[in-house]
Short mmCIF file of C-alpha atoms and ligand atoms in Angstrom, two decimals:
data_model
loop_
_atom_site.label_atom_id
_atom_site.label_comp_id
_atom_site.label_asym_id
_atom_site.label_seq_id
_atom_site.Cartn_x
_atom_site.Cartn_y
_atom_site.Cartn_z
CA UNK A 1 -42.91 -37.29 81.97
CA UNK A 2 -44.74 -39.64 79.58
CA UNK A 3 -42.44 -38.42 76.77
CA UNK A 4 -39.28 -39.51 78.60
CA UNK A 5 -37.54 -42.46 77.01
CA UNK A 6 -36.80 -45.43 79.21
CA UNK A 7 -33.40 -46.74 78.02
CA UNK A 8 -34.23 -50.28 79.16
CA UNK A 9 -37.28 -50.38 76.93
CA UNK A 10 -35.20 -49.03 74.06
CA UNK A 11 -32.70 -51.86 74.41
CA UNK A 12 -35.48 -54.45 74.53
CA UNK A 13 -37.04 -52.95 71.40
CA UNK A 14 -33.74 -53.07 69.50
CA UNK A 15 -33.16 -56.64 70.56
CA UNK A 16 -36.66 -57.56 69.47
CA UNK A 17 -35.96 -56.00 66.08
CA UNK A 18 -32.77 -58.02 65.69
CA UNK A 19 -34.70 -61.12 66.72
CA UNK A 20 -37.25 -60.39 63.99
CA UNK A 21 -34.47 -59.94 61.42
CA UNK A 22 -33.14 -63.36 62.44
CA UNK A 23 -36.61 -64.87 62.00
CA UNK A 24 -36.76 -63.34 58.52
CA UNK A 25 -33.43 -64.77 57.42
CA UNK A 26 -34.22 -68.23 58.83
CA UNK A 27 -37.67 -68.49 57.27
CA UNK A 28 -38.03 -70.57 54.09
CA UNK A 29 -40.83 -68.15 53.06
CA UNK A 30 -38.59 -65.04 53.18
CA UNK A 31 -36.17 -63.82 50.53
CA UNK A 32 -33.60 -61.07 50.30
CA UNK A 33 -33.21 -59.53 46.84
CA UNK A 34 -30.08 -61.58 46.04
CA UNK A 35 -31.79 -64.86 47.04
CA UNK A 36 -34.75 -64.36 44.74
CA UNK A 37 -35.20 -66.25 41.50
CA UNK A 38 -37.98 -65.27 39.14
CA UNK A 39 -40.96 -67.57 39.60
CA UNK A 40 -44.54 -67.40 38.41
CA UNK A 41 -46.37 -64.85 40.55
CA UNK A 42 -50.01 -63.82 40.15
CA UNK A 43 -50.51 -61.21 42.87
CA UNK A 44 -48.02 -58.74 44.34
CA UNK A 45 -48.62 -56.53 47.38
CA UNK A 46 -46.18 -53.63 47.53
CA UNK A 47 -45.46 -51.94 50.86
CA UNK A 48 -47.03 -54.99 52.46
CA UNK A 49 -45.74 -54.35 56.01
CA UNK A 50 -46.63 -57.50 57.97
CA UNK A 51 -48.00 -59.08 54.79
CA UNK A 52 -51.02 -60.38 56.74
CA UNK A 53 -53.36 -59.08 54.02
CA UNK A 54 -51.56 -61.19 51.41
CA UNK A 55 -51.63 -64.17 53.79
CA UNK A 56 -55.42 -63.83 54.09
CA UNK A 57 -55.77 -63.58 50.29
CA UNK A 58 -53.45 -66.54 49.75
CA UNK A 59 -55.69 -68.57 52.07
CA UNK A 60 -58.77 -67.64 50.07
CA UNK A 61 -57.17 -68.22 46.64
CA UNK A 62 -54.96 -71.32 46.92
CA UNK A 63 -54.54 -71.59 43.14
CA UNK A 64 -52.79 -68.19 42.95
CA UNK A 65 -49.19 -67.37 43.86
CA UNK A 66 -48.67 -64.32 46.11
CA UNK A 67 -45.70 -62.13 46.98
CA UNK A 68 -45.71 -59.70 49.89
CA UNK A 69 -43.02 -57.10 49.18
CA UNK A 70 -41.57 -54.52 51.57
CA UNK A 71 -38.25 -52.90 52.48
CA UNK A 72 -38.69 -53.91 56.12
CA UNK A 73 -37.74 -57.50 56.97
CA UNK A 74 -38.78 -57.25 60.61
CA UNK A 75 -42.37 -56.52 59.54
CA UNK A 76 -42.56 -59.14 56.79
CA UNK A 77 -41.56 -61.97 59.10
CA UNK A 78 -44.88 -61.57 61.00
CA UNK A 79 -46.76 -62.67 57.89
CA UNK A 80 -44.19 -65.35 57.12
CA UNK A 81 -44.74 -66.93 60.54
CA UNK A 82 -48.50 -66.90 60.01
CA UNK A 83 -48.12 -68.45 56.54
CA UNK A 84 -45.95 -71.19 58.04
CA UNK A 85 -48.47 -71.86 60.84
CA UNK A 86 -51.21 -72.15 58.23
CA UNK A 87 -49.13 -74.45 55.99
CA UNK A 88 -49.51 -72.15 52.99
CA UNK A 89 -47.47 -73.02 49.92
CA UNK A 90 -48.59 -70.15 47.67
CA UNK A 91 -46.99 -67.09 49.28
CA UNK A 92 -43.50 -65.63 49.62
CA UNK A 93 -42.11 -62.58 51.38
CA UNK A 94 -39.56 -60.55 49.48
CA UNK A 95 -37.52 -57.71 50.93
CA UNK A 96 -36.66 -55.06 48.39
CA UNK A 97 -37.12 -51.48 47.23
CA UNK A 98 -40.15 -50.56 45.18
CA UNK A 99 -38.13 -48.72 42.55
CA UNK A 100 -36.29 -52.00 41.82
CA UNK A 101 -39.46 -54.11 41.42
CA UNK A 102 -38.75 -54.77 37.74
CA UNK A 103 -35.67 -56.82 38.76
CA UNK A 104 -37.87 -59.43 40.46
CA UNK A 105 -40.74 -60.17 38.10
CA UNK A 106 -41.08 -60.94 34.40
CA UNK A 107 -42.54 -58.14 32.23
CA UNK A 108 -46.32 -58.29 31.66
CA UNK A 109 -46.62 -61.30 34.00
CA UNK A 110 -48.67 -60.18 37.03
CA UNK A 111 -52.46 -60.45 37.30
CA UNK A 112 -52.84 -58.06 40.22
CA UNK A 113 -50.84 -55.49 42.15
CA UNK A 114 -52.09 -54.21 45.50
CA UNK A 115 -50.85 -50.96 47.07
CA UNK A 116 -52.12 -51.01 50.64
CA UNK A 117 -51.93 -47.99 52.94
CA UNK A 118 -48.65 -46.63 51.59
CA UNK A 119 -46.86 -43.87 53.53
CA UNK A 120 -48.56 -40.64 52.35
CA UNK A 121 -45.41 -38.47 52.16
CA UNK A 122 -47.52 -35.29 52.57
CA UNK A 123 -44.79 -32.80 51.63
CA UNK A 124 -44.88 -31.98 47.92
CA UNK A 125 -41.09 -32.26 47.63
CA UNK A 126 -41.34 -35.91 48.78
CA UNK A 127 -44.06 -36.80 46.26
CA UNK A 128 -41.65 -38.97 44.27
CA UNK A 129 -41.58 -41.44 47.16
CA UNK A 130 -45.36 -42.02 47.04
CA UNK A 131 -46.03 -45.51 45.72
CA UNK A 132 -48.64 -44.04 43.34
CA UNK A 133 -46.18 -41.56 41.79
CA UNK A 134 -45.92 -41.85 37.96
CA UNK A 135 -42.41 -43.34 38.28
CA UNK A 136 -43.97 -46.29 40.18
CA UNK A 137 -47.03 -46.43 37.90
CA UNK A 138 -44.66 -46.95 34.95
CA UNK A 139 -43.05 -49.89 36.74
CA UNK A 140 -46.46 -51.43 37.59
CA UNK A 141 -47.52 -50.99 33.98
CA UNK A 142 -44.41 -52.82 32.76
CA UNK A 143 -45.13 -55.78 35.09
CA UNK A 144 -48.90 -56.18 34.83
CA UNK A 145 -50.52 -58.28 32.13
CA UNK A 146 -52.47 -56.16 29.65
CA UNK A 147 -55.72 -57.17 31.36
CA UNK A 148 -54.13 -57.02 34.83
CA UNK A 149 -55.40 -54.82 37.66
CA UNK A 150 -53.97 -52.36 40.13
CA UNK A 151 -55.75 -52.01 43.48
CA UNK A 152 -55.11 -49.20 45.92
CA UNK A 153 -56.51 -48.56 49.38
CA UNK A 154 -55.71 -45.86 51.90
CA UNK A 155 -57.11 -43.82 54.79
CA UNK A 156 -55.31 -40.67 53.52
CA UNK A 157 -57.81 -38.55 51.57
CA UNK A 158 -55.23 -36.12 50.11
CA UNK A 159 -53.05 -38.98 48.91
CA UNK A 160 -56.11 -40.73 47.47
CA UNK A 161 -57.26 -37.71 45.47
CA UNK A 162 -53.72 -36.97 44.27
CA UNK A 163 -53.32 -40.63 43.25
CA UNK A 164 -56.60 -40.64 41.30
CA UNK A 165 -55.24 -37.69 39.30
CA UNK A 166 -52.00 -39.58 38.61
CA UNK A 167 -53.89 -42.70 37.45
CA UNK A 168 -56.05 -40.69 35.05
CA UNK A 169 -53.17 -38.50 33.80
CA UNK A 170 -51.08 -41.61 33.11
CA UNK A 171 -53.87 -43.27 31.12
CA UNK A 172 -55.08 -45.85 33.67
CA UNK A 173 -58.80 -46.68 33.45
CA UNK A 174 -60.68 -46.60 36.74
CA UNK A 175 -62.91 -49.68 37.13
CA UNK A 176 -64.15 -49.46 40.75
CA UNK A 177 -64.10 -46.58 43.21
CA UNK A 178 -65.30 -46.09 46.78
CA UNK A 179 -64.85 -43.35 49.36
CA UNK A 180 -65.99 -45.77 52.06
CA UNK A 181 -64.95 -49.29 51.09
CA UNK A 182 -66.41 -51.06 54.13
CA UNK A 183 -69.80 -49.43 53.62
CA UNK A 184 -69.87 -50.28 49.91
CA UNK A 185 -71.21 -53.24 47.94
CA UNK A 186 -67.77 -54.00 46.49
CA UNK A 187 -66.25 -57.48 46.78
CA UNK A 188 -65.59 -58.85 50.28
CA UNK A 189 -62.09 -59.79 49.07
CA UNK A 190 -61.25 -56.07 48.91
CA UNK A 191 -62.52 -55.68 52.49
CA UNK A 192 -59.94 -58.14 53.82
CA UNK A 193 -58.12 -55.95 56.33
CA UNK A 194 -54.43 -55.10 56.40
CA UNK A 195 -52.72 -54.46 59.75
CA UNK A 196 -52.98 -50.66 59.31
CA UNK A 197 -56.52 -50.90 58.02
CA UNK A 198 -57.68 -52.63 61.21
CA UNK A 199 -56.22 -49.75 63.20
CA UNK A 200 -57.87 -47.07 61.03
CA UNK A 201 -61.26 -48.79 61.09
CA UNK A 202 -61.07 -48.98 64.90
CA UNK A 203 -60.49 -45.20 64.84
CA UNK A 204 -63.69 -44.81 62.77
CA UNK A 205 -61.93 -43.65 59.60
CA UNK A 206 -63.36 -44.40 56.14
CA UNK A 207 -61.18 -46.41 53.76
CA UNK A 208 -60.73 -45.12 50.21
CA UNK A 209 -60.46 -47.72 47.47
CA UNK A 210 -59.87 -47.75 43.73
CA UNK A 211 -59.10 -50.41 41.15
CA UNK A 212 -57.84 -49.64 37.67
CA UNK A 213 -56.47 -51.23 34.52
CA UNK A 214 -53.20 -50.19 32.88
CA UNK A 215 -52.89 -48.11 29.73
CA UNK A 216 -52.27 -50.10 26.56
CA UNK A 217 -48.58 -50.42 25.70
CA UNK A 218 -47.85 -48.93 22.25
CA UNK A 219 -46.78 -51.70 19.83
C1 LIG B 301 -47.91 -47.49 56.41
S1 LIG B 301 -47.15 -49.03 56.13
C2 LIG B 301 -48.50 -50.05 55.59
C3 LIG B 301 -48.21 -51.51 55.72
C4 LIG B 301 -49.30 -52.47 55.21
N1 LIG B 301 -49.56 -52.29 53.80
C5 LIG B 301 -50.58 -52.31 55.99
O1 LIG B 301 -51.55 -51.76 55.43
O2 LIG B 301 -50.62 -52.73 57.14
C6 LIG B 301 -46.27 -48.72 54.62
C7 LIG B 301 -45.24 -49.78 54.27
O3 LIG B 301 -44.68 -49.48 53.00
C8 LIG B 301 -43.30 -49.82 53.02
N2 LIG B 301 -42.64 -49.04 51.95
C9 LIG B 301 -42.61 -47.70 51.82
N3 LIG B 301 -41.93 -47.33 50.71
C10 LIG B 301 -41.53 -48.49 50.12
C11 LIG B 301 -40.78 -48.80 48.94
N4 LIG B 301 -40.32 -47.83 48.15
N5 LIG B 301 -40.56 -50.09 48.64
C12 LIG B 301 -41.02 -51.08 49.43
N6 LIG B 301 -41.73 -50.87 50.55
C13 LIG B 301 -41.98 -49.59 50.90
C14 LIG B 301 -42.85 -49.46 54.42
O4 LIG B 301 -41.68 -50.17 54.79
C15 LIG B 301 -44.07 -49.87 55.25
O5 LIG B 301 -43.97 -51.19 55.74
#
């Protein structure tokens, strides 16, 4: 019985989604791909979901410019509302596809890229959709400054181990690593929780974390 769908709830959910899309398009913090103009950005979070992690970072580092990036507008507007409530001026929310990231940012311009709790895509044939797949690593490399950093956190052990292999195979240098971020002595900034992270921590799961620097670009 609990699996039966209540059509009334379904309609309310759809309406709520449309309402969230409207909030996205009305927010001065939110941009569709065709509304975006290249601006100076220091930190990008890809697959940001609600973007609340970037909002928290933007609060702590007012001198840096942040972009929370995701394909889903209805999620991003949650962070945009929070940023507006908190009068932040150093964060934007951009809706777009990860494989098109290079259209939005100048080459070798970003200080930091965060990949937070990306969908694990456990089936091998879907590996190309993982945000730590070499095709994405190449894009991140083209956008990060030479001394820039890539940060990755996840609850998915298989994805984490697979991703570590990709980083090393693609010539990224691992600088920090933890198999239990919140029980480590790593920076408290890294322990700022994303929406999914809060859920996983409440379930008692460890959070896997790595930071790395990009391979040198051949001159
Ligand atoms: C599991 S959620 C995690 C959200 C958020 N990072 C968090 O930790 O709460 C993964 C997010 O990645 C986004 N995503 C997946 N593939 C993407 C892609 N190729 N480009 C942009 N966003 C993507 C999804 O829309 C989703 O919001």
